[in-house]
Amino acid sequence: MSLSGLLRTLPTINAINSSLGSLSLLSRQPYSMYKPFVKEPVYNIEQLDKLIESGEAKKREFVPVKAARNDHNVSVFYDDLTSKFVNMVMVKGQKELARNLVEMGYMKVKQIQLAKYYEATTDAERAEIELNPITIFHKALENCSPVLQLTPIKRGGSTYQVPIPITENRARFLAMKWMILECREKERKIHFPERLAVELIDAFNNTGKVVKRKQDLHKQCENNRAYAHYRWG
Amino acid sequence: MMRYLRTCNILRVWRRFSSISAESVPVTESITNDIFRTNESNPVNHRVEHNSRFYSISEPVKKQLFAGGGLPKEYQSLSETLNGLCIMVRKPAIELIHYLNKTNFDAPVLRYVLYGKTGVGKSLSLAHVVHYGSSAGFVLVHVPWVPKWFQYVKVATPSSVHANKYDQPIEAVEWLKHFSTQNGHLLHKLELKTSNTYTWSKREVTAEGSPLSELIDLGLNRAKYATGCIVALLDELKRAASSKQCRLLVVIDGFNSFFSPKSNVIREDKSMVLPSDFLLTDALLSLTRNDWNNGAVVVSVDPSAHPPELRESPLPRYLLGKTGFEHLDPFVPIEVQNYNDKEFRSQIDYYIERNWLQQPKARTDNGQAELSFTSGKHPYSLMRLVAPY
């Protein structure tokens, strides 16, 4: 059994610690200004209804709750991952520009996929084409997320790149970061939204430069598996 | 899928400039499987029953009528993505079609002014009227977007025809091309002739009695005389309409730009050339005067056709100013409003059916309530909101 296969069976750090599961992505900030017992706010109306039904809401009545974030809302279209991605695209605090770029990217994704859809002749072909940009985005990120990462560890005067397990947060961060860096590459004649659309669709189909970068990292980890024990000295 | 049988056939009578109203033609069955669509693709037959339904315009018709402009850019690219141009039949267009059907063509021309906020659907209503005019046998004088002639002028030259006025050779050639595409077949059928001699230079003369297509060809080939050709052409058409040789429909989008205090053309002494100093302005203002008959003038005023500092109000009196209002007065004002509930539902259903609105949550009542609230049922805002989802 390969090293990455073994490491994949171990539970991730986030999975052990997360209290509300997929509700909040930032459940355990190490340097948070909040005490550990302060709860994350729940924005999603359906989840609120579920809490009220199950009786959980009663227990949370007098528990302090963290302050609301500016970009979090109860909109039907709100997506956690998209919000995180927009924050990472943002430069110099220009949130509106970042959001518009990502939204344009989603629109271009739809345009590209719809062109394929309306060209397809049979129902079977049409059923295979994914049109929802959010679904494509989620799958693309999944395909780009690495399972291991390399860390430099000094042993006997030389620094070795040692493969170590990766947290969910870090994997997601790397996927988004690589995606954004790839979209900012080269001559800039093709603008960010167009590049983002093409890269997302490629990553959704498990092809493209970002997936290649992840696979290169995995290959490096495989090559360096002899040094894996350096992790524990 | 249920199929509905036709209960009557349409008799297409070529109504050659008589006063028979088009409403005597029976309406085709307009029932379709989708509540938000109608099979009736001939705008001559559109009635109140077709309100808030989408009717489709075929590719050849779209190329003929709108190749030179007339559809808003974003709407056109969206229609290409959604695999077909469909326009919603709405109250302003139905009202205009009804009035145009009932017009007394012996009386002086009536001017209709569409007004409303930016992004509310005026240009598309005008596009619907253009399609109607083409189907009903009108000769179309269609200016797709007037500010393009004044805000983004490529070249402006002193006019060869009139001493103190300016030509726009490139824009004029473009418009002549658009006119000949829209009306080519009709002009050929009508065989209209010039009633004057036009001397362009020592060697170039358009003699009296020559066909109008010769005038258009001269303008297309010689950019220097293109603006003069347009002036002559519009003059001839006006005369032809009054003498019952043809029926004219003048459709102008962004009419208030003729009375705007700004253009992008600056003389050598740094003074600005006003829209009123251009020859084309004179030509079109002459055409929109009510001193001729056997036609109609449909015009729209839009805040976005004015410079940004002059967009306070969408109302005609403010946008046209004193001169513009006195020029058009009396006119029939037609307001274009935001979507009502039925139109809003229809628009959302159309987006869902065409696979544009993808999010499953948006199809629920909550989703639709949210879209209705955040867009305010404003057509353009809704289009932008729905785009990424």
XYZ file of C-alpha atoms in Angstrom, chain B residues 156-158 163-166 263-278:
23
model
C -16.496 64.607 -38.557
C -15.932 66.706 -41.672
C -17.403 70.059 -42.700
C -21.903 75.510 -45.113
C -22.148 75.573 -41.290
C -22.951 71.921 -40.660
C -20.843 68.819 -40.151
C -20.587 65.483 -28.332
C -17.062 64.135 -28.607
C -16.133 66.315 -31.598
C -13.979 69.362 -30.826
C -12.947 72.025 -33.333
C -9.393 73.339 -33.680
C -10.230 76.268 -31.413
C -11.287 73.796 -28.691
C -14.997 74.603 -29.002
C -17.358 71.621 -28.969
C -19.535 70.727 -31.953
C -23.084 70.328 -30.642
C -25.417 67.628 -31.969
C -27.500 70.429 -33.480
C -24.513 71.358 -35.694
C -24.600 68.026 -37.524
